XYZ file of C-alpha atoms in Angstrom:
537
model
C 0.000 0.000 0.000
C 2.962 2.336 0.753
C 4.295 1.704 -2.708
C 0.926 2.425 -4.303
C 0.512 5.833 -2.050
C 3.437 6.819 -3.280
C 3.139 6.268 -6.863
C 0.103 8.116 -6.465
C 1.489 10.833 -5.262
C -0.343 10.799 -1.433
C 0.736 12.088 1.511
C -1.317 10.049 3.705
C -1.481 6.513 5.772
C -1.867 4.423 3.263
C -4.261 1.941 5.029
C -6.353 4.176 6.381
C -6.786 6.149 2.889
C -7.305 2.903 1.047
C -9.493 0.666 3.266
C -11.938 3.828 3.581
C -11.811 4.993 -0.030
C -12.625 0.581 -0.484
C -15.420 0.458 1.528
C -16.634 3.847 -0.445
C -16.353 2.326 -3.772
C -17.476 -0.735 -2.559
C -20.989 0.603 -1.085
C -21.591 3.065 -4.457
C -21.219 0.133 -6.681
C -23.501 -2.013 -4.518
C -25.910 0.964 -4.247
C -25.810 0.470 -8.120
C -26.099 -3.115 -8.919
C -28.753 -4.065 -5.194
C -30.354 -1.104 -4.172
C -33.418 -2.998 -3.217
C -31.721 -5.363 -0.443
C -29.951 -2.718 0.865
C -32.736 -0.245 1.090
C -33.982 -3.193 3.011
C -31.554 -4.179 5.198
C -30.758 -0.041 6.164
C -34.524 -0.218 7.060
C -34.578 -3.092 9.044
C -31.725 -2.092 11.295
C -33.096 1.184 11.063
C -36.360 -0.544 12.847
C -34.262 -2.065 15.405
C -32.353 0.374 16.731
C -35.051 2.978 17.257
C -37.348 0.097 18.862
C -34.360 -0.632 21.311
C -31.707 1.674 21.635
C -33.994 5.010 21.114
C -33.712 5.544 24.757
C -29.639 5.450 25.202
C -29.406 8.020 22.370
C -31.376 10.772 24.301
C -30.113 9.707 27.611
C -26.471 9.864 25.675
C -27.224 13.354 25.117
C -28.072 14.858 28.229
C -25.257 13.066 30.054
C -22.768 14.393 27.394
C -24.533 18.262 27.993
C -23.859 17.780 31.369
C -19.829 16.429 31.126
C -19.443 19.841 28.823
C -21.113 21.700 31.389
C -18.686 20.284 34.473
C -15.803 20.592 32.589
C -16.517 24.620 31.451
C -16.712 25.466 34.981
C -14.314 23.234 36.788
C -11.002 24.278 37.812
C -9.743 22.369 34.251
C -12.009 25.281 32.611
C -8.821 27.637 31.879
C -6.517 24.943 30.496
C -5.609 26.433 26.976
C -6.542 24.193 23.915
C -2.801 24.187 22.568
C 0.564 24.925 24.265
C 1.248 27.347 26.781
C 0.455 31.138 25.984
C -0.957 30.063 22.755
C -3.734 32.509 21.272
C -6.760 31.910 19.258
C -5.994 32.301 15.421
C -9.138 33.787 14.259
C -11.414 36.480 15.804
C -14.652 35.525 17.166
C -16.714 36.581 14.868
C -14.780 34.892 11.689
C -14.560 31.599 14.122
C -18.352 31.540 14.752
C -19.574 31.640 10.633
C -16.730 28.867 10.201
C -18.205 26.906 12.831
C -21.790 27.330 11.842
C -21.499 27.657 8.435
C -19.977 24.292 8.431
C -22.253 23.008 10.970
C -25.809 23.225 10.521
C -26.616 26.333 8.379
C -28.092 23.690 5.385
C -30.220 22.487 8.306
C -31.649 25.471 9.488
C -32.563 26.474 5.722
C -34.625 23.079 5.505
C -36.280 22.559 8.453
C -36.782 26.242 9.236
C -39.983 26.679 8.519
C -40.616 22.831 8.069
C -40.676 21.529 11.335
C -42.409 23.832 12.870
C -45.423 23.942 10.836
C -44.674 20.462 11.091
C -45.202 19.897 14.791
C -48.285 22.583 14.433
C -50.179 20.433 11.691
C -49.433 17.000 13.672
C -48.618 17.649 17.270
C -46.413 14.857 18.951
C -47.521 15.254 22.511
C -50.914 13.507 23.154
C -54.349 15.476 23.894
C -52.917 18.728 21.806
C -55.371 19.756 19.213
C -53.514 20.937 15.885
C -53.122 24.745 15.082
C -54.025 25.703 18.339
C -51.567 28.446 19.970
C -50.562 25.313 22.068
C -50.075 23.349 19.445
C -47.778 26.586 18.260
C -46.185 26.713 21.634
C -45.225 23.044 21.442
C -44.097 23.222 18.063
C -41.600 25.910 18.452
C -40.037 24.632 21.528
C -39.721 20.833 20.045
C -37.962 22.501 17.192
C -35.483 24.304 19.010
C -34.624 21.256 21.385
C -33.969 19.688 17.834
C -31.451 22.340 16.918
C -30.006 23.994 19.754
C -28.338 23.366 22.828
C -28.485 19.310 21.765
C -27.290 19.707 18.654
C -24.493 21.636 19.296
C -23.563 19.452 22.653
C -23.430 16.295 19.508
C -20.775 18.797 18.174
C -19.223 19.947 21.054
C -18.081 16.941 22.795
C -15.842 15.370 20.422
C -14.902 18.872 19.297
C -13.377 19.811 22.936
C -11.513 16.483 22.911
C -9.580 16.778 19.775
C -8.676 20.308 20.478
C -7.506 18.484 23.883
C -5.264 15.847 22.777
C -4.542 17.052 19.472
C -3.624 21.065 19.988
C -2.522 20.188 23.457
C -0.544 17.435 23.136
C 0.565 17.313 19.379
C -0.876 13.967 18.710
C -1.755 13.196 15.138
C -5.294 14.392 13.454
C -7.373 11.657 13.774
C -10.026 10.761 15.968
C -8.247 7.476 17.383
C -5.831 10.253 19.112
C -8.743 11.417 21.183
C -8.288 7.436 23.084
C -4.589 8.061 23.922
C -5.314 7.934 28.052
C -7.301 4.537 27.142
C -5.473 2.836 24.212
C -1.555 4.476 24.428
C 0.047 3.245 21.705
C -2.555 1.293 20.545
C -3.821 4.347 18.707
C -1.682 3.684 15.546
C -2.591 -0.298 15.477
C -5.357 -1.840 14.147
C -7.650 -0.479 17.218
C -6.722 2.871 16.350
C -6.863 2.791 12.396
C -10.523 0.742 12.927
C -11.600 3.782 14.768
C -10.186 6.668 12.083
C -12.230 4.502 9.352
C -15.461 4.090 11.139
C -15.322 7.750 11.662
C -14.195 8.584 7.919
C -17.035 6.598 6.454
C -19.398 7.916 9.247
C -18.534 11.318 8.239
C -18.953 10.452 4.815
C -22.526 9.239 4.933
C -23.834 12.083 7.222
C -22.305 14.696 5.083
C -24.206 13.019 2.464
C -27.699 12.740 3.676
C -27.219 16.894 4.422
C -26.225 17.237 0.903
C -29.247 15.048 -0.537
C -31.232 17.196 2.006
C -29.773 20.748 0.161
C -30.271 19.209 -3.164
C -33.895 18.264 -2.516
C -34.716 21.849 -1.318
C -32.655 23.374 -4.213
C -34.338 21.441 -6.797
C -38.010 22.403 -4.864
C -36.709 26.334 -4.971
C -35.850 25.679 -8.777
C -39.470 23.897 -9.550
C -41.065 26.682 -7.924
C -38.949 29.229 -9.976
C -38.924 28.044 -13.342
C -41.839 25.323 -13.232
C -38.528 22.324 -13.813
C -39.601 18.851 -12.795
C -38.904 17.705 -9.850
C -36.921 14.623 -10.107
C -33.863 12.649 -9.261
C -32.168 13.634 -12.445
C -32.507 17.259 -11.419
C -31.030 16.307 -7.986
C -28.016 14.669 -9.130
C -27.649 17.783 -11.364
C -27.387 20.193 -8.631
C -25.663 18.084 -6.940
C -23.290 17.341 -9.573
C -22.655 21.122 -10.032
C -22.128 22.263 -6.184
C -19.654 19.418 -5.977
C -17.232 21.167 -8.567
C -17.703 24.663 -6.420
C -16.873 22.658 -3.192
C -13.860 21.092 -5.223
C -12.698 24.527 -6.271
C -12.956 25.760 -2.433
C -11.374 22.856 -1.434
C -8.461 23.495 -3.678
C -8.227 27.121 -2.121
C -7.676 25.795 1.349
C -9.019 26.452 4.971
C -8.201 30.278 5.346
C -8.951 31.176 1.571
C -11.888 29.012 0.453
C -13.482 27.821 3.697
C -13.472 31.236 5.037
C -14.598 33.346 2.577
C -17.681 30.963 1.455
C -18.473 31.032 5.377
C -18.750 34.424 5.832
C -20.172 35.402 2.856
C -22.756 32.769 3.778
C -23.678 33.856 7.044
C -24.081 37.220 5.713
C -26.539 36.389 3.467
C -28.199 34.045 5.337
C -28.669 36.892 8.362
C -30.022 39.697 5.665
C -32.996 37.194 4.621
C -33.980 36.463 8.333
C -33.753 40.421 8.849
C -35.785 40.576 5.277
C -38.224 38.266 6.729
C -38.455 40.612 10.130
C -38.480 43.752 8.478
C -41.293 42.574 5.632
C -42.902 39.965 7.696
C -45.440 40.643 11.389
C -42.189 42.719 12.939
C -43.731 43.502 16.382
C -45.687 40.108 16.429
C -41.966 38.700 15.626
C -40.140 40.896 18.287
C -42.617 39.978 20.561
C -42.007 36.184 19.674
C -38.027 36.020 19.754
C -38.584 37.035 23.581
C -41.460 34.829 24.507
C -39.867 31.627 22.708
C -36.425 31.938 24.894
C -39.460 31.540 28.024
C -40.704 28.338 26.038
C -37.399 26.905 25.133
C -36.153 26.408 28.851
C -39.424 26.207 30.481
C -39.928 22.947 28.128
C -36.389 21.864 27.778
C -36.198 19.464 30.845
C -39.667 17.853 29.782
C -38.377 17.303 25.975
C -34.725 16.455 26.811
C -35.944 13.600 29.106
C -39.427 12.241 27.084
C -38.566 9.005 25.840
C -42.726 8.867 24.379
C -42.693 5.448 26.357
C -46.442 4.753 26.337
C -46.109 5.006 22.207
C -46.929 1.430 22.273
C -49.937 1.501 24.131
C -51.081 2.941 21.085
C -51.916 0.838 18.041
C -51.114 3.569 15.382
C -47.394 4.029 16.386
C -44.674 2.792 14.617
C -42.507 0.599 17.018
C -40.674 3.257 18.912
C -43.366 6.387 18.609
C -43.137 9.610 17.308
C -39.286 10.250 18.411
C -37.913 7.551 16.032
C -38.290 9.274 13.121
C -37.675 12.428 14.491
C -35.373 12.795 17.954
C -33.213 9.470 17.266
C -32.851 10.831 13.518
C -31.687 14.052 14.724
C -29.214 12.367 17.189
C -28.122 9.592 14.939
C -27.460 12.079 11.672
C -25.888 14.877 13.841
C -23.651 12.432 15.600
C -22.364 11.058 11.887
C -21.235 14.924 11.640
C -19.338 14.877 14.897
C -15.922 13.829 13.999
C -15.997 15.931 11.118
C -17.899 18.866 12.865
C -15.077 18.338 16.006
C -12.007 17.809 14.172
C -12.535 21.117 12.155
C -13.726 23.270 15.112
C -10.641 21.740 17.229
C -8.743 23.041 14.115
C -10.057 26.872 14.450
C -10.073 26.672 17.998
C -6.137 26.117 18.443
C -5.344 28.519 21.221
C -8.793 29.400 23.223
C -9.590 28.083 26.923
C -12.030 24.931 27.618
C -14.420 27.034 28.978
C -14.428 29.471 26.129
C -14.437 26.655 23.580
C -17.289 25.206 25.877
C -19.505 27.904 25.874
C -18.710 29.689 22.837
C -19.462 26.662 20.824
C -22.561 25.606 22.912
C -24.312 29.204 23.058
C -23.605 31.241 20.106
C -25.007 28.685 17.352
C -27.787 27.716 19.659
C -28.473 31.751 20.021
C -29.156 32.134 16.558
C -30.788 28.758 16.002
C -33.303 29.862 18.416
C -33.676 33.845 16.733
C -33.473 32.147 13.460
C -36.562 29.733 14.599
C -38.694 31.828 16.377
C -38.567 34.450 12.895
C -39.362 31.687 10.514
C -41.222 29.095 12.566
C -43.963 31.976 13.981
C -44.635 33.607 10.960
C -44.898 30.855 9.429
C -47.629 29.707 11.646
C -48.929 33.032 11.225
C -49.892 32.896 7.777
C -50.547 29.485 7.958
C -54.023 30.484 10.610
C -52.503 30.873 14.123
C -55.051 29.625 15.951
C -58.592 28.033 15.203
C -60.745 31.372 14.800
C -57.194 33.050 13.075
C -57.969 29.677 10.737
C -61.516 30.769 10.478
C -60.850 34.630 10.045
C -58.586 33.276 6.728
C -60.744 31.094 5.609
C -59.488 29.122 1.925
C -55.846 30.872 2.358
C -55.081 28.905 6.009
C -53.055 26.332 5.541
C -51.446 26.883 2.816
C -48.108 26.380 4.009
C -49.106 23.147 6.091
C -50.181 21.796 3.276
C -47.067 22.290 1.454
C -44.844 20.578 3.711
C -47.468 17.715 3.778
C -46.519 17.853 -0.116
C -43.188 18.348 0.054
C -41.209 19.447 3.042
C -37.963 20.842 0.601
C -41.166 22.846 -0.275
C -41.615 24.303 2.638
C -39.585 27.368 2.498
C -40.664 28.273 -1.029
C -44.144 28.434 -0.337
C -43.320 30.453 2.925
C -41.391 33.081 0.294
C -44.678 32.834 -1.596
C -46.285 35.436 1.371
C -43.469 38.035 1.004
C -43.255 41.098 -1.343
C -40.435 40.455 -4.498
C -41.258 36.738 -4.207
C -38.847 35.373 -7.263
C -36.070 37.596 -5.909
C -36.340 36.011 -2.252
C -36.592 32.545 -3.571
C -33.611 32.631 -5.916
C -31.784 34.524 -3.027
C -32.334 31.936 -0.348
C -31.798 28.754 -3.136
C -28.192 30.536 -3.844
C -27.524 30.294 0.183
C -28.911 26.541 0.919
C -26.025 26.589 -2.579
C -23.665 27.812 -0.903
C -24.226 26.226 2.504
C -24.341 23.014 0.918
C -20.692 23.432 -0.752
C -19.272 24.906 2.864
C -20.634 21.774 4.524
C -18.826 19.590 1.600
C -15.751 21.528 1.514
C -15.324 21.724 5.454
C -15.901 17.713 5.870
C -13.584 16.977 2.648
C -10.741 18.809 4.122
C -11.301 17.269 8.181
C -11.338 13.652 6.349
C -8.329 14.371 4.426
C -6.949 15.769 7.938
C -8.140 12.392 9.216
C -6.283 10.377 6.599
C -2.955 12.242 6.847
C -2.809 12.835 10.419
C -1.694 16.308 10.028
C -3.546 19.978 10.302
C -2.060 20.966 6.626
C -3.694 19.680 4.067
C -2.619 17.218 1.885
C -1.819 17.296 -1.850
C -4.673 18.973 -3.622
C -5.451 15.733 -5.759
C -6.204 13.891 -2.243
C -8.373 16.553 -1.355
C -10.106 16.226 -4.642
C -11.253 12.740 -4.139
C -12.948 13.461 -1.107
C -14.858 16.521 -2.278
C -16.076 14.066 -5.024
C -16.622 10.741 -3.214
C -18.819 12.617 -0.956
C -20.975 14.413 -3.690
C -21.099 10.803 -5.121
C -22.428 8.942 -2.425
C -25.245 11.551 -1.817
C -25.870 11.420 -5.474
C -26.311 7.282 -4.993
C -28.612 7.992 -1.410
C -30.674 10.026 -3.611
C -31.021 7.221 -6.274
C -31.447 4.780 -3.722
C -34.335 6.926 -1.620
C -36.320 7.558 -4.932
C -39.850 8.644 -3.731
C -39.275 7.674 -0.444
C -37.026 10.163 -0.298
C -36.619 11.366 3.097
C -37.425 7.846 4.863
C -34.518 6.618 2.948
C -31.868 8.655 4.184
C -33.315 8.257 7.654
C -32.869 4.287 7.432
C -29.008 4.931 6.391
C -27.940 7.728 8.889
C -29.899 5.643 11.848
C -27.887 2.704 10.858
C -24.207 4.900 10.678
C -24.643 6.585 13.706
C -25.028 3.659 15.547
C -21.174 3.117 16.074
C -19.857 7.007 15.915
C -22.786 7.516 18.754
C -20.775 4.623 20.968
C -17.240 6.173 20.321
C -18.045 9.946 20.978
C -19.237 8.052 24.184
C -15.665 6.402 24.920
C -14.741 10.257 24.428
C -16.001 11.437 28.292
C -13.540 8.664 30.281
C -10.358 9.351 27.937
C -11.717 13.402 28.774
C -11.359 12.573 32.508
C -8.494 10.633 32.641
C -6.167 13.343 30.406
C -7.556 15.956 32.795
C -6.723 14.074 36.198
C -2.667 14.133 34.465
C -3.052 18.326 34.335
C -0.393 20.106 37.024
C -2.948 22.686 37.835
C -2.273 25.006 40.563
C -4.927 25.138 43.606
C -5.561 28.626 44.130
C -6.259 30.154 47.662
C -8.454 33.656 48.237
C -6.993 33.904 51.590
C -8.674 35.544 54.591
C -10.456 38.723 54.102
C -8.717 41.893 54.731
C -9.623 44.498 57.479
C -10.330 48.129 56.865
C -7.161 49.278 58.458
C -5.093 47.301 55.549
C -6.054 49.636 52.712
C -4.807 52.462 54.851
């Protein structure tokens, strides 16, 4: 394999590069020649683990919140994440549109408005009537508990401990470092190179499934533009297209292409949610952004705890409720993202404090997440019929918008557009950012996975790169293939399935966390006894 690697031209670990970039080809060309069993098999371990495991992914999640939260203010909560007197490399506001642009900005786009009116048409929490201003209530908070503080703890964890080992202790750029206190050495055997190709492939898919999620709401914003059908050739097209503009940023690097795409994406994506204020119910919305930070934590210990464990008690469920295709979906997908997610915000975070990584990371996405929701999610309730005598008072106009996401939920946002003054303007404006967010996501994860396979921050040679950017657009293109109609469902059965294993080893993260702390010299610092008058004399 060296010899090959060589030939080729890579500056990577050979067996790691070649068993992942294998199993890659291996699972496109059987996506190819058996997508039927395998859309079968994905959905019966799908099945399975949300029927029995549903439970340890949303207990996982609150125990990892609360390890981030121990560790921020612990006395290990000014260790710098790199070597002494080392200073962050980026300002905070470039580091936060890295971080969230490469995050879950393509996720916000889709399920902005679409969960929401989601939750409103079809509430999940028995005896609520739909469209009621509880049902509203509900919907707003599950949505945020989706996409904020949760989220961003799936992100955070294994983000704080590669900045740890890695920054701190100069160990190579791969996720099997992370187990030094547990494996030593055994991070460059077989343990170690098992772990850095679970987590390449993991990455892999969940980048994926986000990229056949921005294709399916680009191709819905393009249908709605310029009347084009619908289809899975027009999927693979766009998806096809934004892999050569990831490619290109890719080739440009981290501080070049990464960082301009970010924060020229965050810029647009912050003047259409001030578009939508400004145009939109402003006061109603003013009003809202306050309220829903009251809903958010006054619901957050219910939601982060509901495990809907009397869903079998009723008939109609599927095996594991409501939360299977929703809550372990979330967890399972985001959690594919985590090494990727982690490795790159370790990478821009070279040089800040534990509990400034901590916090910075948990609050300030989950800040906007929760502005960004409360804009789009309330009015679009609003002109949806807030309300059953607001539903009345519209009469053949309410619903609209619910009945669009029942349609089509890459829909969802276009038909919300459909309410606002310079209509075609708005919806080609917001299709170029899901665009652009898509090729930030693919760009960001291409470069962490060629980190991954070289063991080093700098990237590798540009061809390397290359075949990442493109095995990733390729697999989504195959998911998309693959899901056909079912469409969503199918890229829920594959991303339950993946996260499985990256769930367990982000896990395995908190121990090798506490054992590299207890080996920190830090100082125990005494306040002393307090001083009388006299002393300041």
């Amino acid at each position: 394999m060296e010899k090959l690697a060589h030939r080729l031209g890579l500056k990577t670990d050979p067996t790691i590069f070649f068993v992942s970039a294998g199993f890659t080809v291996v699972f496109v060309l059987a996506l190819v020649l058996f997508p039927n069993p395998i859309g079968d098999a994905f959905a019966a371990g799908r099945s399975w683990i949300v029927t029995n495991l549903g439970w340890f992914f949303i207990l996982g999640v609150n125990v990892w919140l609360g390890f981030l939260i121990w560790a921020a203010m612990s006395r290990h909560g000014h260790i710098r994440l790199g070597p002494k007197g080392s200073r962050p490399e980026y300002n905070n506001l470039s580091w936060f549109t890295m971080l969230f642009a490469g995050g879950i900005g393509t996720v916000l786009m889709f399920w902005g408005v679409a969960e929401p009116i989601s939750h409103f048409a079809n509430p999940p929490l028995p005896g609520v009537v739909p469209y009621t201003e509880e049902a509203a209530r509900d919907a707003m908070s599950i949505a945020i508990y989706h996409l904020g503080l949760h989220t961003w703890t799936i992100f955070t964890l294994p983000g704080l401990a590669f900045a740890y080992f890695i920054n701190r202790y100069d160990l190579p750029v791969r996720v099997s470092s992370v187990f030094y206190p547990l494996l030593r050495e055994g991070i460059h055997g077989p343990i170690g190179k098992a772990i850095d190709i679970a987590s390449i492939l993991g990455t892999l898919f969940g980048v994926a499934v986000s990229l056949g999620l921005g294709s399916s709401q680009i191709a819905a914003g393009l249908s709605a533009l310029f009347g084009w059908t619908d289809g899975t050739g027009l999927k693979v097209g766009i998806l096809a297209v934004l892999t050569v503009v990831a490619v290109g940023s890719i080739t440009a690097g981290l501080d070049k292409g990464v960082k301009l795409l970010s924060n020229l994406n965050i810029g647009m994506a912050v003047a259409l949610m001030v578009f939508v204020l400004v145009t939109g119910s402003t006061l109603f919305l003013l009003r809202a952004i306050v309220e829903t930070f009251g809903l958010y934590f006054e619901n957050l210990p219910r939601l982060a705890f509901w495990n809907d464990m009397l869903a079998d008690e009723n008939p109609s469920n599927e095996p594991w409720g409501w939360q299977g295709s929703w809550t372990v979906f979330y967890w399972a997908w985001t959690v594919t993202w985590s090494p990727f997610i982690g490795l790159f915000v370790a990478r821009i975070s070279r040089g800040r404090t534990i509990r400034e990584f901590v916090f910075g990371v948990l609050l300030a996405p989950s800040l906007f997440t929760l502005i960004w929701f409360s804009i789009f999610g309330w009015q679009a309730m609003e002109f949806d019929g807030l309300g059953l005598a607001a539903r009345a008072a519209l009469g053949d106009q309410a619903g609209e918008i619910s009945a669009a996401v029942a349609e089509s939920v890459p829909l969802a946002m276009f038909a919300f557009f459909e309410h606002f003054p310079l209509t075609d303007f708005v919806q080609g404006f917001a299709v170029i950012i899901v665009a652009i967010f898509f090729a930030t996501s693919s760009d960001s994860a291409s470069l962490v996975v060629d980190m991954l396979c070289t063991g080093k921050a700098t990237p590798g040679p540009v061809h390397q790169r290359v075949f990442w950017g493109a095995a990733e657009g390729l697999v989504a293109a195959m998911l998309i293939v693959l899901a056909g109609d079912a469409g969503l469902t199918a890229l829920q059965q594959v991303i339950t399935v993946v996260g499985l294993p990256i769930f367990l080893l982000v896990c395995m993260m908190i121990p090798s966390l506490i054992r590299g702390f207890a080996q920190e010299d830090i100082d125990h610092v005494s306040i002393g006894t307090r001083p009388e008058l006299s002393d300041f004399d």
